[in-house]
Short mmCIF file of C-alpha atoms in Angstrom, two decimals:
data_model
loop_
_atom_site.label_atom_id
_atom_site.label_comp_id
_atom_site.label_asym_id
_atom_site.label_seq_id
_atom_site.Cartn_x
_atom_site.Cartn_y
_atom_site.Cartn_z
CA MET A 20 8.87 11.76 -117.03
CA ASN A 21 9.52 15.31 -115.85
CA VAL A 22 7.63 16.87 -112.94
CA GLU A 23 7.52 20.36 -111.48
CA ILE A 24 6.25 21.21 -108.00
CA ILE A 25 4.30 24.35 -107.18
CA SER A 26 3.62 25.20 -103.54
CA VAL A 27 0.76 27.66 -103.09
CA GLY A 28 0.29 29.95 -100.10
CA THR A 29 1.26 33.47 -99.13
CA GLU A 30 2.14 32.14 -95.67
CA LEU A 31 4.97 30.16 -97.29
CA LEU A 32 6.40 33.25 -98.96
CA LEU A 33 6.23 35.20 -95.69
CA GLY A 34 8.08 32.44 -93.85
CA ASP A 35 5.23 31.79 -91.44
CA ILE A 36 5.23 28.11 -92.47
CA VAL A 37 8.23 26.00 -93.49
CA ASN A 38 7.70 24.31 -96.86
CA THR A 39 8.29 20.68 -95.93
CA ASN A 40 5.85 19.45 -98.61
CA ALA A 41 8.16 20.20 -101.54
CA GLN A 42 11.05 18.47 -99.79
CA TYR A 43 8.95 15.37 -99.14
CA ILE A 44 7.60 15.14 -102.69
CA SER A 45 11.03 15.69 -104.29
CA LYS A 46 12.57 12.98 -102.15
CA GLU A 47 9.81 10.49 -102.96
CA LEU A 48 10.00 11.22 -106.70
CA ALA A 49 13.79 10.90 -106.75
CA ALA A 50 13.46 7.45 -105.19
CA ILE A 51 11.46 6.24 -108.21
CA GLY A 52 13.61 8.01 -110.77
CA ILE A 53 11.31 10.89 -111.71
CA ASN A 54 13.05 14.15 -112.52
CA VAL A 55 12.10 17.30 -110.64
CA TYR A 56 13.61 20.19 -112.58
CA ARG A 57 12.10 23.07 -110.67
CA GLN A 58 10.11 24.02 -107.59
CA MET A 59 8.06 27.21 -107.34
CA THR A 60 6.39 28.87 -104.38
CA LEU A 61 3.58 31.33 -105.08
CA GLY A 62 1.23 33.50 -103.08
CA ASP A 63 -2.54 33.37 -103.34
CA ASN A 64 -2.89 35.07 -106.73
CA ILE A 65 -4.78 33.28 -109.49
CA ASP A 66 -3.21 35.10 -112.43
CA ARG A 67 0.32 34.42 -111.21
CA LEU A 68 -0.56 30.79 -110.63
CA VAL A 69 -1.97 30.40 -114.15
CA ARG A 70 1.23 31.93 -115.50
CA SER A 71 3.28 29.51 -113.40
CA PHE A 72 1.48 26.60 -115.08
CA GLU A 73 2.42 28.01 -118.47
CA ILE A 74 6.07 28.24 -117.40
CA ALA A 75 6.09 24.76 -115.85
CA PHE A 76 4.66 23.04 -118.91
CA GLU A 77 7.42 24.40 -121.09
CA ARG A 78 9.38 21.33 -119.98
CA ALA A 79 7.26 19.31 -117.53
CA ASP A 80 4.80 16.50 -118.25
CA ILE A 81 3.05 16.82 -114.89
CA VAL A 82 2.70 19.64 -112.37
CA LEU A 83 2.12 18.74 -108.73
CA THR A 84 0.66 21.41 -106.45
CA THR A 85 0.14 21.59 -102.71
CA GLY A 86 -2.07 24.08 -100.88
CA GLY A 87 -4.87 26.40 -101.87
CA LEU A 88 -7.72 23.88 -101.69
CA GLY A 89 -9.57 25.38 -98.71
CA PRO A 90 -13.04 26.96 -98.59
CA THR A 91 -12.02 30.64 -98.48
CA GLY A 92 -11.62 33.17 -101.25
CA ASP A 93 -7.82 33.06 -101.21
CA ASP A 94 -7.80 29.30 -101.90
CA ILE A 95 -7.41 29.44 -105.66
CA THR A 96 -5.38 26.43 -106.85
CA LYS A 97 -8.26 24.47 -108.39
CA GLU A 98 -9.67 27.63 -109.94
CA ALA A 99 -6.30 28.42 -111.52
CA ALA A 100 -5.94 24.89 -112.91
CA ALA A 101 -9.45 25.05 -114.37
CA LYS A 102 -8.73 28.47 -115.88
CA TYR A 103 -5.49 27.23 -117.42
CA PHE A 104 -7.29 24.31 -119.09
CA GLY A 105 -10.39 26.37 -119.93
CA GLN A 106 -12.68 24.09 -117.93
CA GLU A 107 -15.81 24.98 -115.96
CA MET A 108 -16.05 24.29 -112.24
CA VAL A 109 -19.21 22.51 -111.02
CA VAL A 110 -20.25 20.89 -107.75
CA ASP A 111 -19.35 17.22 -107.51
CA GLN A 112 -22.22 15.86 -105.47
CA GLU A 113 -20.37 12.80 -104.17
CA SER A 114 -17.55 14.97 -102.85
CA TRP A 115 -20.02 17.39 -101.28
CA ASN A 116 -21.84 14.55 -99.50
CA ILE A 117 -18.55 13.38 -97.99
CA ILE A 118 -17.60 16.92 -96.93
CA GLU A 119 -21.06 17.48 -95.40
CA ASP A 120 -20.80 14.25 -93.41
CA MET A 121 -17.32 15.13 -92.17
CA CYS A 122 -18.25 18.70 -91.21
CA ALA A 123 -21.43 17.50 -89.48
CA ARG A 124 -19.39 15.12 -87.32
CA TYR A 125 -17.18 18.02 -86.24
CA SER A 126 -19.96 20.58 -85.66
CA GLY A 127 -22.72 18.22 -84.54
CA SER A 128 -25.24 19.46 -87.13
CA ARG A 129 -25.47 19.93 -90.90
CA ASP A 130 -27.11 23.29 -90.26
CA ARG A 131 -23.86 24.62 -88.83
CA ILE A 132 -21.76 23.87 -91.92
CA PRO A 133 -20.45 27.14 -93.43
CA LYS A 134 -21.87 27.60 -96.92
CA ASN A 135 -18.46 28.36 -98.40
CA ASN A 136 -17.37 24.76 -97.70
CA ILE A 137 -19.15 23.78 -100.91
CA LYS A 138 -16.22 25.40 -102.73
CA GLN A 139 -14.12 22.40 -101.76
CA ALA A 140 -16.48 20.11 -103.71
CA MET A 141 -16.21 22.03 -106.97
CA PHE A 142 -14.24 20.51 -109.87
CA PRO A 143 -14.39 20.36 -113.66
CA LYS A 144 -16.30 17.35 -114.99
CA GLU A 145 -13.10 16.35 -116.79
CA ALA A 146 -11.11 16.02 -113.53
CA ASP A 147 -10.41 12.79 -111.66
CA ILE A 148 -11.14 13.48 -107.99
CA ILE A 149 -8.82 12.12 -105.28
CA PRO A 150 -10.55 11.51 -101.93
CA ASN A 151 -9.01 13.00 -98.78
CA LYS A 152 -9.48 10.67 -95.82
CA ASN A 153 -7.71 13.06 -93.45
CA GLY A 154 -9.43 16.36 -94.22
CA THR A 155 -12.24 18.12 -96.05
CA ALA A 156 -10.29 19.13 -99.19
CA PRO A 157 -10.24 16.49 -101.95
CA GLY A 158 -7.42 16.51 -104.46
CA ALA A 159 -7.81 16.04 -108.20
CA VAL A 160 -6.09 15.33 -111.48
CA PHE A 161 -6.80 18.09 -114.01
CA LYS A 162 -5.97 17.03 -117.56
CA LYS A 163 -6.08 18.20 -121.15
CA ASP A 164 -4.02 17.62 -124.30
CA GLY A 165 -1.56 15.32 -122.52
CA LYS A 166 -0.89 17.80 -119.72
CA ARG A 167 -1.80 17.06 -116.10
CA ILE A 168 -2.01 19.19 -112.98
CA ILE A 169 -2.37 17.13 -109.79
CA VAL A 170 -3.61 19.25 -106.90
CA MET A 171 -3.16 18.17 -103.28
CA PRO A 172 -3.99 19.83 -99.94
CA GLY A 173 -1.44 21.89 -98.03
CA PRO A 174 -1.47 20.38 -94.51
CA PRO A 175 1.43 17.87 -94.53
CA ARG A 176 -0.56 15.11 -92.83
CA GLU A 177 -3.24 15.28 -95.52
CA MET A 178 -0.83 15.79 -98.42
CA LYS A 179 1.51 12.94 -97.50
CA ALA A 180 -1.31 10.42 -97.15
CA MET A 181 -2.84 11.47 -100.47
CA PHE A 182 0.50 11.43 -102.25
CA LYS A 183 1.51 8.05 -100.86
CA ASN A 184 -1.83 6.29 -101.34
CA SER A 185 -3.09 7.84 -104.59
CA VAL A 186 -0.59 9.98 -106.48
CA LEU A 187 2.58 7.91 -106.10
CA PRO A 188 0.94 4.64 -107.32
CA LEU A 189 -0.34 6.54 -110.36
CA LEU A 190 3.16 7.73 -111.23
CA ILE A 191 4.73 4.32 -110.57
CA ASP A 192 2.22 2.58 -112.85
CA GLU A 193 3.38 4.79 -115.71
CA ASN A 194 7.01 3.86 -115.16
CA PRO A 195 7.84 0.19 -115.88
CA ASP A 196 11.28 0.35 -114.27
CA ILE A 197 12.18 -0.37 -110.65
CA PHE A 198 14.26 2.20 -108.76
CA LEU A 199 16.25 1.28 -105.66
CA SER A 200 18.60 3.39 -103.57
CA ARG A 201 21.24 2.77 -100.95
CA TYR A 202 22.88 5.40 -98.79
CA ILE A 203 26.55 5.60 -97.85
CA ARG A 204 27.43 7.75 -94.84
CA PHE A 205 30.83 9.37 -94.52
CA PHE A 206 32.51 10.98 -91.54
CA GLY A 207 35.79 12.85 -91.36
CA ILE A 208 35.63 14.38 -94.84
CA GLY A 209 33.64 17.37 -96.10
CA GLU A 210 31.30 17.48 -99.07
CA SER A 211 33.75 19.32 -101.32
CA GLY A 212 36.62 17.00 -100.38
CA LEU A 213 34.52 13.91 -101.06
CA GLU A 214 33.32 15.36 -104.35
CA MET A 215 36.93 15.77 -105.50
CA GLU A 216 37.75 12.19 -104.53
CA LEU A 217 34.70 10.86 -106.40
CA LEU A 218 34.85 13.33 -109.29
CA ASP A 219 35.55 10.69 -111.93
CA ILE A 220 32.58 8.61 -110.77
CA LEU A 221 30.32 11.66 -110.63
CA ASN A 222 31.31 12.87 -114.11
CA LYS A 223 30.80 9.45 -115.74
CA GLN A 224 27.61 8.40 -113.93
CA THR A 225 24.70 7.06 -115.94
CA ASN A 226 22.99 4.16 -114.21
CA PRO A 227 23.34 4.02 -111.23
CA THR A 228 23.28 7.71 -110.38
CA VAL A 229 25.39 9.05 -107.51
CA ALA A 230 24.40 12.13 -105.50
CA LEU A 231 26.14 13.85 -102.57
CA TYR A 232 24.29 15.45 -99.64
CA ALA A 233 25.90 17.40 -96.80
CA LYS A 234 24.53 16.87 -93.30
CA GLU A 235 25.72 18.46 -90.06
CA GLY A 236 29.25 17.14 -89.66
CA GLU A 237 28.92 14.34 -92.19
CA VAL A 238 28.23 13.59 -95.84
CA MET A 239 25.78 11.16 -97.40
CA VAL A 240 25.99 9.62 -100.87
CA ARG A 241 22.87 8.18 -102.46
CA VAL A 242 23.36 5.50 -105.11
CA THR A 243 20.20 4.91 -107.16
CA ALA A 244 19.83 2.22 -109.84
CA ARG A 245 17.10 1.69 -112.43
CA ALA A 246 16.23 -1.70 -113.90
CA ARG A 247 13.31 -3.95 -114.73
CA GLU A 248 14.05 -6.34 -111.86
CA GLU A 249 15.13 -5.83 -108.26
CA LYS A 250 18.03 -8.27 -108.59
CA GLU A 251 19.55 -6.25 -111.42
CA CYS A 252 19.12 -3.02 -109.44
CA LEU A 253 20.92 -4.45 -106.44
CA SER A 254 23.76 -5.76 -108.60
CA LEU A 255 24.28 -2.33 -110.18
CA ILE A 256 24.24 -0.65 -106.77
CA GLU A 257 26.72 -3.07 -105.20
CA ARG A 258 29.20 -2.63 -108.04
CA LYS A 259 29.02 1.14 -107.71
CA ILE A 260 29.42 1.00 -103.93
CA ASP A 261 32.52 -1.17 -104.38
CA GLU A 262 33.97 1.54 -106.66
CA ILE A 263 33.29 4.19 -104.03
CA LYS A 264 34.75 2.03 -101.25
CA ALA A 265 37.96 1.58 -103.23
CA ILE A 266 38.42 5.36 -103.36
CA SER A 267 36.99 6.70 -100.10
CA GLY A 268 36.31 3.64 -97.99
CA LYS A 269 38.27 4.88 -94.98
CA TYR A 270 35.63 7.56 -94.35
CA ILE A 271 32.58 5.27 -94.61
CA TYR A 272 30.87 4.49 -91.33
CA MET A 273 27.55 3.05 -92.49
CA ILE A 274 25.80 1.74 -95.60
CA GLY A 275 22.04 1.27 -95.51
CA ASP A 276 18.71 1.47 -97.30
CA ASP A 277 17.33 4.54 -95.54
CA SER A 278 18.25 8.18 -95.66
CA VAL A 279 19.57 9.98 -92.60
CA SER A 280 17.11 10.25 -89.75
CA GLU A 281 15.96 13.75 -88.92
CA SER A 282 15.63 13.08 -85.20
CA GLN A 283 18.95 11.39 -84.50
CA SER A 284 22.35 11.23 -86.17
CA GLU A 285 23.18 7.78 -87.48
CA MET A 286 26.61 8.11 -85.88
CA GLU A 287 25.29 8.26 -82.34
CA LYS A 288 22.82 5.46 -83.03
CA LEU A 289 25.55 3.26 -84.48
CA VAL A 290 27.90 3.85 -81.55
CA GLY A 291 25.10 3.09 -79.09
CA ASP A 292 24.28 -0.13 -80.94
CA LEU A 293 27.94 -1.17 -81.01
CA LEU A 294 28.39 -0.57 -77.28
CA ILE A 295 25.31 -2.65 -76.50
CA GLU A 296 26.15 -5.39 -79.01
CA LYS A 297 29.76 -5.77 -77.82
CA LYS A 298 28.77 -5.39 -74.15
CA LYS A 299 31.29 -2.62 -73.53
CA THR A 300 30.92 0.06 -70.87
CA ILE A 301 31.85 3.69 -71.33
CA ALA A 302 32.23 6.82 -69.22
CA VAL A 303 32.68 10.32 -70.61
CA ALA A 304 34.51 13.37 -69.27
CA GLU A 305 33.59 16.50 -71.19
CA SER A 306 34.90 20.03 -71.03
CA CYS A 307 34.20 22.04 -74.22
CA THR A 308 31.35 19.76 -75.37
CA GLY A 309 29.52 20.38 -72.09
CA GLY A 310 27.55 17.13 -71.90
CA LEU A 311 26.67 16.75 -75.60
CA ILE A 312 28.32 13.33 -75.89
CA ALA A 313 26.38 12.08 -72.90
CA SER A 314 23.17 13.50 -74.39
CA TYR A 315 23.83 11.78 -77.72
CA LEU A 316 24.48 8.45 -76.02
CA VAL A 317 21.33 8.51 -73.90
CA ASP A 318 19.24 9.00 -77.04
CA ASN A 319 19.74 5.26 -77.54
CA SER A 320 17.20 2.96 -75.95
CA GLY A 321 18.87 0.28 -73.81
CA ILE A 322 22.12 2.22 -73.39
CA SER A 323 21.94 2.13 -69.58
CA ASN A 324 23.91 -1.12 -69.44
CA SER A 325 26.77 0.46 -71.40
CA PHE A 326 26.82 4.16 -70.58
CA ILE A 327 27.81 4.30 -66.92
CA GLU A 328 28.65 7.93 -66.22
CA GLY A 329 29.15 11.33 -67.75
CA CYS A 330 30.93 14.30 -66.14
CA VAL A 331 31.22 17.89 -67.27
CA THR A 332 34.57 18.87 -65.78
CA TYR A 333 34.73 22.40 -67.08
CA THR A 334 37.25 23.99 -64.74
CA ASN A 335 40.81 22.97 -64.00
CA ASP A 336 39.84 22.31 -60.39
CA ALA A 337 37.12 19.87 -61.52
CA LYS A 338 39.59 18.06 -63.77
CA VAL A 339 42.00 17.60 -60.88
CA ARG A 340 39.41 16.76 -58.23
CA ARG A 341 37.17 14.42 -60.26
CA LEU A 342 39.51 12.92 -62.86
CA ASP A 343 42.89 12.95 -61.12
CA VAL A 344 44.42 15.15 -63.81
CA LYS A 345 47.82 16.21 -62.49
CA PRO A 346 48.13 19.91 -61.57
CA GLU A 347 51.58 19.93 -63.15
CA THR A 348 50.07 18.70 -66.44
CA LEU A 349 47.69 21.64 -66.49
CA GLU A 350 50.48 24.00 -65.48
CA GLU A 351 52.90 22.85 -68.15
CA PHE A 352 50.62 22.02 -71.09
CA GLY A 353 47.34 23.77 -70.29
CA ALA A 354 43.76 22.48 -70.11
CA VAL A 355 43.54 22.33 -73.91
CA SER A 356 46.25 19.80 -74.69
CA SER A 357 46.72 16.19 -75.67
CA GLN A 358 48.25 15.44 -72.26
CA THR A 359 45.20 16.76 -70.40
CA ALA A 360 42.78 14.98 -72.73
CA GLU A 361 44.56 11.67 -72.15
CA GLU A 362 44.60 12.06 -68.38
CA MET A 363 40.91 12.98 -68.45
CA ALA A 364 40.04 9.85 -70.44
CA MET A 365 42.11 7.61 -68.20
CA GLY A 366 40.75 9.25 -65.05
CA ILE A 367 37.06 8.87 -65.95
CA ALA A 368 37.52 5.23 -67.03
CA LYS A 369 39.33 4.27 -63.82
CA THR A 370 37.06 6.12 -61.39
CA ALA A 371 33.89 4.90 -63.13
CA GLY A 372 35.25 1.39 -63.66
CA THR A 373 34.45 1.24 -67.37
CA ASP A 374 36.05 -0.43 -70.39
CA ILE A 375 36.28 2.86 -72.28
CA GLY A 376 37.04 6.39 -71.17
CA LEU A 377 36.32 9.26 -73.55
CA SER A 378 37.20 12.92 -73.07
CA THR A 379 37.05 16.29 -74.81
CA THR A 380 38.83 19.54 -74.05
CA GLY A 381 39.01 22.54 -76.34
CA ILE A 382 38.17 26.12 -77.21
CA ALA A 383 34.62 26.50 -78.50
CA GLY A 384 34.80 30.29 -78.84
CA PRO A 385 33.96 32.85 -79.86
CA GLY A 386 36.71 34.15 -77.54
CA GLY A 387 39.60 32.49 -75.76
CA GLY A 388 41.71 31.55 -78.76
CA SER A 389 45.29 32.41 -79.58
CA GLN A 390 47.69 31.88 -82.47
CA GLU A 391 49.03 28.76 -80.79
CA LYS A 392 45.61 27.51 -79.70
CA PRO A 393 42.93 28.91 -82.03
CA VAL A 394 39.17 28.88 -81.56
CA GLY A 395 37.93 25.46 -82.68
CA LEU A 396 40.93 23.55 -81.35
CA VAL A 397 39.77 20.36 -79.62
CA TYR A 398 41.65 17.39 -78.18
CA ILE A 399 39.81 14.09 -77.82
CA GLY A 400 41.17 11.46 -75.45
CA LEU A 401 40.36 7.74 -75.59
CA TYR A 402 41.26 5.09 -73.01
CA TYR A 403 40.82 1.36 -73.69
CA LYS A 404 42.52 -1.79 -72.38
CA GLY A 405 45.19 0.11 -70.50
CA GLN A 406 46.13 2.23 -73.50
CA VAL A 407 45.36 5.92 -73.86
CA THR A 408 45.53 7.97 -77.05
CA SER A 409 44.42 11.39 -78.22
CA ILE A 410 43.69 13.22 -81.46
CA ARG A 411 43.88 16.92 -82.31
CA ARG A 412 41.24 18.62 -84.45
CA VAL A 413 40.47 22.21 -85.39
CA PHE A 414 36.78 22.72 -86.19
CA THR A 415 35.22 25.69 -87.92
CA GLY A 416 31.87 27.33 -87.26
CA ASP A 417 30.18 29.02 -84.35
CA ARG A 418 30.24 27.79 -80.75
CA ARG A 419 27.32 25.39 -81.31
CA LYS A 420 28.81 23.83 -84.44
CA ILE A 421 32.24 23.41 -82.90
CA ARG A 422 30.77 21.62 -79.89
CA GLU A 423 28.55 19.38 -82.03
CA ARG A 424 31.36 18.48 -84.43
CA ALA A 425 33.69 17.73 -81.56
CA ALA A 426 31.12 15.49 -79.87
CA ARG A 427 30.40 13.49 -83.02
CA THR A 428 34.09 13.20 -83.86
CA ALA A 429 34.64 11.78 -80.37
CA LEU A 430 31.87 9.25 -80.97
CA ASN A 431 33.47 8.34 -84.30
CA GLU A 432 36.68 7.50 -82.43
CA VAL A 433 34.68 5.09 -80.28
CA ARG A 434 33.09 3.63 -83.42
CA CYS A 435 36.51 2.99 -84.97
CA LEU A 436 37.74 1.42 -81.75
CA LEU A 437 34.78 -0.94 -81.46
CA THR A 438 34.77 -1.81 -85.17
CA ASP A 439 38.44 -2.79 -85.10
CA ASP A 440 38.26 -4.57 -81.73
#
């Protein structure tokens, strides 16, 4: 089954509203193995919309639309679908009764309902109407000669509920196979580097399918299998994951059933969980990251028993005074050096009395770099069980990206430490 998505609304084209609907629908369809070959975004023009249906049905079985179901003259999605199929729009009395009741609750009287609201209750007799429990605009399935246009409202809260409760079950019923996905998260390798390592798997994929997604500072691989039974799906997925582990396992930090959270990186959540689970305490001394590591850690509920202290020791004087970094170390090697990073990590752990000391020092830019110490150079220090180590990294990007990548790389060092401990 092939599907195309059309998002309707001039406000989308102007950039006044971010089109999260298309992203949501594509992700949900991919999870059940339905192909989305194209997305289109159109303004409020009926002729262009009718033409877009003609283009979409050159290779799609179903067209899903969002937006353009309101009561005003520029809401033209249903009218375009009816025009494409050559069907007449009439008032559906049941829909109008529901809309009247809903509007009356909002306004306090049926007499105050704007007359143009009846537009939202107009559909061809041939259409299957989809109730909207979260708004006044019903959706519908327009159909003719094996083609279907499924129209849904634009507001994400209304669209998502309608899609999940009514549209998705319809599509699943027409597909006898089960689709399951697992997500592998990688850190320390870029998307292009990982693609080269997995190129043979990517070129030969059939079932399961393997897809790469770049996130900020990390890469995610989705493995999706199709089968008639869940057990067979899981078996196919596990075999494919084992293949990927054999090639790039050293970069994997998590395997799970859910995609990456939008509100919090899985890296910082995992490190927080590990600290709590293993009952380890940590203190952080930050220079170039300016408190980002501390901020990431405190995003975790219950972290107060593990995260004891965070210091932003930005100047040399602060490093000496707060962390006992030796003045001669700064004089000989500079603030951005492995020696300073190690003394910072050891100093914060000892003065805070924690199991782990973590530090960052570097050049976030855009100025301050040199040939010997370029912008993006960061040293990360780690103290644990009387031993102190450091790593050197050079990150690319602007000041924000360098700081974020440095902070998450530092957390990854803690993850590795706790995983191996």
